Amino acid sequence: MNPPPLIDSTEDPHPSLSDWHDYEPNLEFDDTELSHPSPEPGTTTVFDDINYSAEFEIPSEDEIIKTTLEADNYEEQLTMVGHDENAIRKDFKRRKFIEFIGTDKQGQPIIAIYACRLPERKDLNSNIFIDFIIKSMEEFVQNDYIIAYFHQGMKDNSKPALQFLWNSYKELDRSFKKNLKKLYVVHPTTFIRMVWFFFKPIISEKFKSKLIYTSSLDELKQSLGLNTLKVPDPVREFDEKINNGTRYTLRGSKSSLKSSRSLENIPKSAQFGVSLRFIIENSACLNCIPPIVRKCVDHLSLPDVVETEGIFRRSGNYARIKELRAKINAGEEVQLSTEDTHVVASLLKTFLRELEEPLLTYELYDDITQFGEWKTEEQRSRNVKQLLRERLPEENYELFKYIVEFLGKIMERKDFNKMTSSNLAIVFGPNLIWPKQEQMSLDEIGPINAFIDYVLQHQDDIYFVDINKKDRGAYD
């Protein structure tokens, strides 16, 4: 059986990416679903697919609790005391079992969870573990986001009990569940299927479209639109073993765009996937502002549009964004007045994300990720002004200033659109700067977002004098 085609539109359910994953359980727990019929205790259920076939006796609820708590010593875990909490958190951070690995082709942040790096059960303080997960993800889950769970490499002594999974889930607030748009399960095993089987009676139908299985890292990269994907060695080695070196072309990725440039000429009308300098040289740009950026900003600044709740936080229809992108690059005129607000907002983010080099440049990446080290207001003000006024190329400076001023208008209507400077920084940070080769880490995304947040809050001071790039030496 050939794998089904990828579906680009976020409004359509995503099928399994790998042909041998034919069992798609529900994942989202929902108390309203408890009235659904469930397997009777003591009955026998058969798992039957091309990878696994066996019979299981359905245990009673008491037996499930007994085997998952007592046998795995989870009573001890739930009452662990006397541990040094800071040492435990430091160990969790060192393990890097949860990481930010970039944004997908719609600009949604991607959180990776690696089972091979999870701590052993005997060393696990459940309360601290759940709190660590929540705090690692909380700045992303207020907006649409994606999880990629890499199951390969999980050790037997790290497998969680069912009761622990259920208790952990109940600790998550609504935003974690509501704003999760896709859950990719990479290299799933029978253990995953068993977990979902036992939870099936208490999970919701609406989660089905969010769940995607894949047995290939290249399929995952293609679906997410990632150029590179750095994973732990056990995951990479297992993937190479089962896929025999099979590789896929990443359609629409920066790598494929760059490789195609040697084979075909880019139309001079192109504004997506090219450099800012290319656009300025080939399009009618007033003050270094690309036409599509000005068109998006003009539309999104309209009174009835700027107050749209969740503007920039919600993703637009990807199929429509892709269609508009193609028309613009072909030099066709597009009318944004008839488009959905979230489509136009996503189009602007797509433009920034697909620039050949980030708007804030590779050169400034290391400096911006040190923002948290600037402790005093005087130091932050001086360093931010110096970076933006002295080290950004003129065209980058003008476009960044234009976008910051526009986002200031969005912030003015935060009582309606719910987009504070912090929310906007989380959305725009990864679209304004990223590293040249490595994936962005959780340790780096925090300072980047804080830097953008600072600029948004202090833009009147930073841009008090409109400085000409040719003479940008002095400032207060």
Coordinates of C-alpha atoms in Angstrom, one line a residue:
M1 CA 0.0 0.0 0.0
N2 CA 1.3 3.4 -0.9
P3 CA 1.3 6.1 1.8
P4 CA -1.6 8.6 1.3
P5 CA -0.8 12.1 0.0
L6 CA 0.0 14.8 2.5
I7 CA -2.8 17.3 3.1
D8 CA -1.8 20.9 3.2
S9 CA -5.0 22.5 4.4
T10 CA -5.2 22.8 8.2
E11 CA -9.0 22.5 7.9
D12 CA -8.9 19.0 6.6
P13 CA -8.2 15.9 8.7
H14 CA -4.6 14.6 8.3
P15 CA -4.3 10.9 7.5
S16 CA -1.5 8.7 8.7
L17 CA 1.7 9.5 6.9
S18 CA 2.9 5.9 7.0
D19 CA 0.9 3.1 5.4
W20 CA 1.4 0.6 8.2
H21 CA -0.3 2.7 10.8
D22 CA -3.9 1.9 10.2
Y23 CA -5.2 2.3 13.8
E24 CA -6.1 6.0 14.6
P25 CA -7.4 6.2 18.2
N26 CA -8.7 9.3 19.8
L27 CA -6.4 11.2 22.2
E28 CA -8.1 14.1 23.8
F29 CA -9.7 13.2 27.1
D30 CA -13.2 14.6 27.4
D31 CA -15.5 13.8 30.4
T32 CA -18.6 14.2 28.2
E33 CA -17.5 11.1 26.3
L34 CA -17.7 8.8 29.3
S35 CA -21.2 7.7 28.2
H36 CA -19.8 6.0 25.2
P37 CA -19.7 2.2 25.3
S38 CA -16.5 0.7 26.5
P39 CA -15.1 -2.9 26.6
E40 CA -16.5 -5.0 29.4
P41 CA -14.1 -6.1 32.1
G42 CA -13.1 -9.7 31.7
T43 CA -13.7 -9.8 27.9
T44 CA -11.1 -10.5 25.3
T45 CA -10.1 -8.0 22.6
V46 CA -8.0 -8.7 19.6
F47 CA -5.4 -6.3 18.2
D48 CA -5.0 -7.2 14.5
D49 CA -2.9 -5.2 12.1
I50 CA 0.0 -6.0 9.8
N51 CA 2.6 -5.4 12.6
Y52 CA 0.9 -6.8 15.6
S53 CA -1.7 -9.5 16.4
A54 CA -2.4 -10.7 19.9
E55 CA -5.2 -11.1 22.4
F56 CA -5.6 -9.1 25.6
E57 CA -8.0 -9.6 28.5
I58 CA -9.6 -6.3 29.5
P59 CA -8.8 -5.7 33.2
S60 CA -11.2 -4.1 35.6
E61 CA -10.6 -0.4 36.6
D62 CA -9.2 -1.6 40.0
E63 CA -6.8 -4.0 38.3
I64 CA -5.6 -1.2 36.0
I65 CA -5.0 1.1 39.0
K66 CA -3.3 -1.7 40.9
T67 CA -0.9 -2.8 38.1
T68 CA 0.0 0.7 37.1
L69 CA 0.5 2.2 40.5
E70 CA 1.7 -0.6 42.8
A71 CA 3.7 -2.6 40.3
D72 CA 5.5 0.5 39.1
N73 CA 5.9 2.0 42.5
Y74 CA 3.9 5.1 41.5
E75 CA 2.6 5.5 45.1
E76 CA 6.2 6.3 46.0
Q77 CA 6.5 8.7 43.1
L78 CA 3.3 10.6 44.1
T79 CA 4.6 11.1 47.6
M80 CA 8.3 11.7 47.0
V81 CA 9.6 14.2 49.5
G82 CA 13.0 15.4 50.7
H83 CA 14.4 15.8 47.2
D84 CA 16.3 18.9 46.1
E85 CA 13.8 20.5 43.7
N86 CA 16.4 22.6 42.0
A87 CA 18.6 19.6 41.4
I88 CA 15.7 17.7 39.9
R89 CA 14.8 20.6 37.6
K90 CA 18.4 21.0 36.6
D91 CA 18.6 17.3 35.7
F92 CA 15.4 17.6 33.6
K93 CA 16.9 20.5 31.7
R94 CA 20.1 18.7 31.2
R95 CA 18.3 15.7 29.6
K96 CA 16.7 17.9 27.0
F97 CA 13.7 15.6 26.6
I98 CA 11.5 18.5 25.5
E99 CA 12.8 21.1 23.0
F100 CA 11.6 23.8 20.7
I101 CA 12.7 22.8 17.2
G102 CA 11.4 25.6 15.0
T103 CA 8.2 26.6 13.2
D104 CA 6.3 24.7 10.6
K105 CA 5.3 26.1 7.2
Q106 CA 2.4 28.0 8.8
G107 CA 4.6 29.6 11.4
Q108 CA 3.3 27.4 14.3
P109 CA 5.9 26.5 16.9
I110 CA 6.9 22.9 17.1
I111 CA 7.7 21.2 20.4
A112 CA 9.7 18.0 20.3
I113 CA 9.4 15.4 23.1
Y114 CA 12.1 12.6 23.0
A115 CA 11.1 9.4 24.9
C116 CA 14.8 8.2 24.9
R117 CA 15.7 11.1 27.2
L118 CA 13.0 10.7 29.8
P119 CA 14.1 10.0 33.4
E120 CA 13.6 6.6 35.0
R121 CA 10.5 6.1 37.0
K122 CA 12.4 5.5 40.2
D123 CA 14.0 9.0 39.9
L124 CA 10.8 10.7 38.9
N125 CA 9.0 13.2 41.1
S126 CA 5.7 13.4 39.3
N127 CA 4.7 16.8 40.6
I128 CA 8.0 18.5 39.6
F129 CA 8.0 16.6 36.2
I130 CA 4.5 17.8 35.3
D131 CA 5.3 21.4 36.4
F132 CA 8.5 21.3 34.3
I133 CA 6.6 20.2 31.2
I134 CA 4.0 22.9 31.7
K135 CA 6.5 25.7 32.3
S136 CA 8.6 24.6 29.3
M137 CA 5.6 24.8 27.0
E138 CA 3.4 27.5 28.5
E139 CA 4.7 30.4 26.4
F140 CA 3.9 28.5 23.2
V141 CA 0.5 27.0 24.0
Q142 CA -1.3 30.3 24.2
N143 CA -1.2 30.2 20.4
D144 CA -1.5 27.4 17.8
Y145 CA 1.3 24.9 18.2
I146 CA 2.4 21.4 17.2
I147 CA 3.9 18.5 19.2
A148 CA 6.2 15.9 17.6
Y149 CA 6.6 12.9 19.9
F150 CA 9.6 10.7 19.2
H151 CA 8.9 7.3 20.8
Q152 CA 11.9 5.4 19.6
G153 CA 14.5 4.6 22.4
M154 CA 12.1 4.6 25.4
K155 CA 13.5 2.3 28.0
D156 CA 11.4 -0.1 29.9
N157 CA 12.3 1.5 33.2
S158 CA 11.0 4.9 31.8
K159 CA 7.6 3.8 30.6
P160 CA 4.9 5.7 32.4
A161 CA 1.9 4.1 34.1
L162 CA -1.6 4.7 32.8
Q163 CA -2.7 6.4 36.0
F164 CA 0.3 8.7 35.8
L165 CA -0.6 9.7 32.2
W166 CA -4.2 10.4 33.2
N167 CA -3.2 12.5 36.2
S168 CA -0.7 14.4 34.1
Y169 CA -3.3 15.1 31.5
K170 CA -5.7 16.5 34.1
E171 CA -3.1 19.0 35.2
L172 CA -3.0 20.7 31.8
D173 CA -5.3 23.7 31.3
R174 CA -7.6 24.2 28.3
S175 CA -5.1 26.1 26.2
F176 CA -2.8 23.1 26.0
K177 CA -5.6 21.0 24.5
K178 CA -7.4 23.6 22.5
N179 CA -4.5 25.2 20.7
L180 CA -2.7 21.9 19.9
K181 CA -3.2 21.7 16.1
K182 CA -1.2 18.5 15.3
L183 CA 0.4 15.7 17.3
Y184 CA 2.9 13.8 15.3
V185 CA 3.8 10.4 16.7
V186 CA 7.1 9.3 15.2
H187 CA 8.1 5.6 15.2
P188 CA 5.1 4.3 17.2
T189 CA 5.2 0.8 18.8
T190 CA 2.8 -1.6 20.3
F191 CA 3.1 0.1 23.7
I192 CA 1.6 3.3 22.2
R193 CA -1.3 1.3 20.7
M194 CA -1.9 -0.4 24.1
V195 CA -2.0 3.0 25.9
W196 CA -4.5 4.4 23.5
F197 CA -6.6 1.2 23.6
F198 CA -7.0 1.5 27.3
F199 CA -7.9 5.2 27.1
K200 CA -10.3 4.9 24.2
P201 CA -13.5 4.8 26.3
I202 CA -12.7 8.2 27.8
I203 CA -11.3 10.2 24.9
S204 CA -12.9 12.6 22.5
E205 CA -13.7 12.1 18.8
K206 CA -12.6 15.7 17.9
F207 CA -9.0 14.9 18.5
K208 CA -8.8 12.4 15.6
S209 CA -7.9 15.0 13.0
K210 CA -5.0 16.2 15.1
L211 CA -3.2 12.9 15.3
I212 CA -0.6 11.9 12.7
Y213 CA 1.6 8.8 12.7
T214 CA 4.8 8.6 10.8
S215 CA 7.7 6.1 10.5
S216 CA 10.1 8.4 8.7
L217 CA 11.9 11.5 9.7
D218 CA 11.9 12.7 6.1
E219 CA 8.2 12.4 5.9
L220 CA 8.0 14.5 9.1
K221 CA 10.3 17.1 7.7
Q222 CA 8.3 17.2 4.5
S223 CA 5.0 17.6 6.3
L224 CA 6.3 20.4 8.6
G225 CA 8.3 22.1 5.9
L226 CA 11.6 21.9 7.9
N227 CA 14.9 22.2 6.2
T228 CA 16.8 20.4 8.9
L229 CA 15.7 18.2 11.8
K230 CA 18.2 17.4 14.5
V231 CA 17.2 14.5 16.7
P232 CA 19.0 12.2 19.3
D233 CA 21.3 9.6 17.8
P234 CA 19.0 6.6 18.8
V235 CA 16.1 8.1 16.9
R236 CA 18.2 8.9 13.8
E237 CA 19.9 5.5 13.7
F238 CA 16.6 3.7 14.1
D239 CA 15.1 5.8 11.3
E240 CA 18.1 5.0 9.0
K241 CA 17.8 1.3 9.7
I242 CA 14.1 1.0 9.0
N243 CA 14.0 3.3 6.0
N244 CA 17.2 2.1 4.3
G245 CA 18.4 5.6 3.5
T246 CA 15.2 6.6 1.6
R247 CA 15.1 10.3 1.2
Y248 CA 12.3 12.7 0.1
T249 CA 12.6 16.1 -1.6
L250 CA 11.3 18.9 0.7
R251 CA 8.9 20.8 -1.5
G252 CA 8.8 24.5 -0.8
S253 CA 11.6 24.4 1.7
K254 CA 14.5 26.8 1.6
S255 CA 16.9 24.0 0.6
S256 CA 14.8 23.0 -2.4
L257 CA 14.4 26.7 -3.4
K258 CA 18.1 27.3 -3.2
S259 CA 18.9 24.2 -5.2
S260 CA 16.3 25.0 -7.8
R261 CA 17.9 28.4 -8.4
S262 CA 20.7 26.9 -10.4
L263 CA 18.2 25.2 -12.6
E264 CA 15.6 27.9 -13.3
N265 CA 15.3 31.6 -13.2
I266 CA 13.4 33.2 -10.4
P267 CA 10.7 35.6 -11.8
K268 CA 11.6 39.2 -10.9
S269 CA 8.1 39.5 -9.5
A270 CA 8.9 37.0 -6.7
Q271 CA 8.5 38.3 -3.1
F272 CA 8.4 35.0 -1.2
G273 CA 11.4 32.8 -0.7
V274 CA 13.9 35.4 -1.9
S275 CA 16.2 38.0 -0.3
L276 CA 15.0 41.4 0.8
R277 CA 17.6 43.0 -1.5
F278 CA 16.2 41.0 -4.5
I279 CA 12.7 42.4 -3.9
I280 CA 13.9 45.9 -3.5
E281 CA 15.9 45.7 -6.8
N282 CA 13.0 44.2 -8.8
S283 CA 9.7 45.6 -7.2
A284 CA 8.3 49.0 -6.6
C285 CA 9.3 49.3 -2.9
L286 CA 8.6 52.6 -1.1
N287 CA 11.1 53.1 1.7
C288 CA 12.3 49.5 1.3
I289 CA 8.9 48.1 2.1
P290 CA 8.0 45.2 -0.2
P291 CA 4.6 45.6 -1.9
I292 CA 3.0 42.6 -0.3
V293 CA 4.0 43.6 3.2
R294 CA 2.5 47.1 2.7
K295 CA -0.7 45.5 1.2
C296 CA -1.0 43.1 4.2
V297 CA -0.4 45.9 6.7
D298 CA -2.9 48.2 5.1
H299 CA -5.6 45.6 5.2
L300 CA -4.8 44.4 8.7
S301 CA -4.8 48.0 10.0
L302 CA -8.5 48.6 9.1
P303 CA -10.6 49.3 12.2
D304 CA -12.9 46.3 11.8
V305 CA -9.9 44.0 11.1
V306 CA -7.3 45.2 13.7
E307 CA -9.7 44.2 16.5
T308 CA -10.1 40.6 15.4
E309 CA -9.6 38.4 18.4
G310 CA -6.5 36.2 18.0
I311 CA -5.1 38.1 15.0
F312 CA -1.7 36.5 14.2
R313 CA -2.3 33.9 16.9
R314 CA -4.6 31.8 14.8
S315 CA -3.4 30.1 11.6
G316 CA -5.1 30.8 8.3
N317 CA -6.1 28.2 5.7
Y318 CA -2.8 26.9 4.4
A319 CA -4.2 25.9 1.0
R320 CA -5.4 29.5 0.4
I321 CA -2.1 31.0 1.7
K322 CA -0.2 28.8 -0.7
E323 CA -2.4 29.9 -3.6
L324 CA -2.0 33.6 -2.8
R325 CA 1.8 33.1 -2.4
A326 CA 2.0 31.5 -5.9
K327 CA -0.1 34.3 -7.5
I328 CA 2.1 37.0 -5.9
N329 CA 5.3 35.4 -7.0
A330 CA 3.9 35.1 -10.5
G331 CA 3.3 38.9 -10.5
E332 CA -0.5 38.6 -10.4
E333 CA -2.6 41.1 -8.5
V334 CA -4.4 39.9 -5.4
Q335 CA -7.3 41.5 -3.6
L336 CA -6.9 41.0 0.2
S337 CA -10.2 42.8 1.0
T338 CA -12.1 39.6 0.4
E339 CA -9.7 37.3 2.3
D340 CA -10.1 36.0 5.8
T341 CA -8.2 38.0 8.4
H342 CA -6.2 35.0 9.6
V343 CA -5.2 34.2 6.0
V344 CA -3.8 37.7 5.5
A345 CA -2.1 37.7 8.9
S346 CA -0.5 34.3 8.1
L347 CA 0.6 35.6 4.7
L348 CA 2.6 38.3 6.4
K349 CA 4.2 35.8 8.8
T350 CA 4.9 33.6 5.8
F351 CA 6.7 36.4 4.0
L352 CA 9.0 37.0 7.0
R353 CA 9.6 33.3 7.6
E354 CA 10.6 32.6 4.0
L355 CA 13.1 35.4 3.6
E356 CA 16.4 34.0 2.4
E357 CA 18.0 35.5 5.5
P358 CA 16.0 36.5 8.6
L359 CA 15.0 40.1 8.8
L360 CA 17.2 40.6 11.9
T361 CA 20.0 38.8 10.1
Y362 CA 22.2 35.9 11.1
E363 CA 24.9 38.3 12.3
L364 CA 22.7 39.5 15.2
Y365 CA 21.5 36.1 16.4
D366 CA 24.2 35.5 19.0
D367 CA 23.8 39.1 20.4
I368 CA 20.0 38.9 20.6
T369 CA 20.0 35.5 22.4
Q370 CA 22.1 37.2 25.1
F371 CA 19.3 39.6 25.9
G372 CA 18.7 37.9 29.2
E373 CA 22.2 38.7 30.3
W374 CA 21.6 42.5 30.0
K375 CA 20.4 43.0 33.6
T376 CA 19.9 46.8 33.8
E377 CA 17.5 49.0 31.8
E378 CA 20.4 51.2 30.8
Q379 CA 22.3 48.3 29.4
R380 CA 19.2 46.9 27.5
S381 CA 18.3 50.3 26.0
R382 CA 21.9 50.9 24.9
N383 CA 22.5 47.5 23.4
V384 CA 19.1 47.3 21.6
K385 CA 19.5 50.7 20.0
Q386 CA 23.0 49.8 18.9
L387 CA 22.0 46.5 17.3
L388 CA 19.1 48.0 15.4
R389 CA 20.5 51.4 14.5
E390 CA 24.1 50.5 13.8
R391 CA 24.3 46.9 12.7
L392 CA 21.2 46.2 10.7
P393 CA 21.4 46.9 7.0
E394 CA 19.4 49.9 5.9
E395 CA 16.6 47.9 4.1
N396 CA 16.3 45.6 7.1
Y397 CA 16.2 48.5 9.5
E398 CA 13.4 50.2 7.6
L399 CA 11.2 47.1 7.2
F400 CA 11.7 46.1 10.8
K401 CA 10.7 49.6 12.0
Y402 CA 7.7 49.5 9.7
I403 CA 6.5 46.1 11.1
V404 CA 7.1 47.2 14.7
E405 CA 5.1 50.4 14.2
F406 CA 2.3 48.3 12.8
L407 CA 2.4 45.8 15.7
G408 CA 2.1 48.9 17.9
K409 CA -1.3 49.5 16.4
I410 CA -2.3 45.9 17.1
M411 CA -1.2 46.3 20.7
E412 CA -3.4 49.5 21.1
R413 CA -6.4 47.3 20.5
K414 CA -5.4 44.5 22.8
D415 CA -8.6 44.8 24.8
F416 CA -10.4 43.5 21.7
N417 CA -7.8 41.3 19.9
K418 CA -6.1 39.9 23.0
M419 CA -2.7 40.5 21.5
T420 CA -0.3 42.0 24.0
S421 CA 3.3 42.8 23.3
S422 CA 4.2 39.4 24.9
N423 CA 1.8 37.5 22.7
L424 CA 3.0 39.3 19.6
A425 CA 6.6 38.6 20.5
I426 CA 5.9 34.9 20.9
V427 CA 4.3 34.8 17.5
F428 CA 6.8 37.0 15.6
G429 CA 10.1 36.1 17.4
P430 CA 10.8 32.9 15.4
N431 CA 9.8 34.6 12.2
L432 CA 12.2 37.5 12.6
I433 CA 15.4 35.7 13.5
W434 CA 16.7 32.1 13.5
P435 CA 20.2 30.5 13.5
K436 CA 22.0 29.8 10.2
Q437 CA 22.5 26.1 10.8
E438 CA 21.5 24.8 14.2
Q439 CA 17.9 24.4 15.4
M440 CA 16.7 27.0 17.8
S441 CA 16.5 25.7 21.4
L442 CA 14.2 26.4 24.2
D443 CA 17.0 28.3 26.0
E444 CA 17.3 30.6 22.9
I445 CA 13.7 31.2 22.1
G446 CA 13.1 32.8 25.5
P447 CA 15.7 35.7 25.1
I448 CA 14.5 36.2 21.4
N449 CA 10.9 36.7 22.5
A450 CA 12.0 38.9 25.3
F451 CA 14.1 41.0 22.9
I452 CA 11.1 41.5 20.5
D453 CA 8.8 42.2 23.5
Y454 CA 11.2 44.9 24.7
V455 CA 11.3 46.5 21.3
L456 CA 7.5 46.6 21.0
Q457 CA 7.2 48.2 24.4
H458 CA 10.0 50.7 23.9
Q459 CA 9.6 51.5 20.2
D460 CA 8.8 55.2 20.9
D461 CA 12.2 55.5 22.6
I462 CA 14.1 53.4 20.1
Y463 CA 12.7 55.2 17.1
F464 CA 12.3 58.6 18.6
V465 CA 14.5 60.0 15.9
D466 CA 14.1 58.5 12.4
I467 CA 17.8 58.0 11.7
N468 CA 19.2 57.8 8.2
K469 CA 21.3 54.6 7.8
K470 CA 24.1 56.7 6.3
D471 CA 24.5 58.6 9.6
R472 CA 23.4 56.4 12.4
G473 CA 26.1 57.0 14.9
A474 CA 24.7 59.0 17.8
Y475 CA 21.7 58.3 20.0
D476 CA 20.6 59.1 23.5

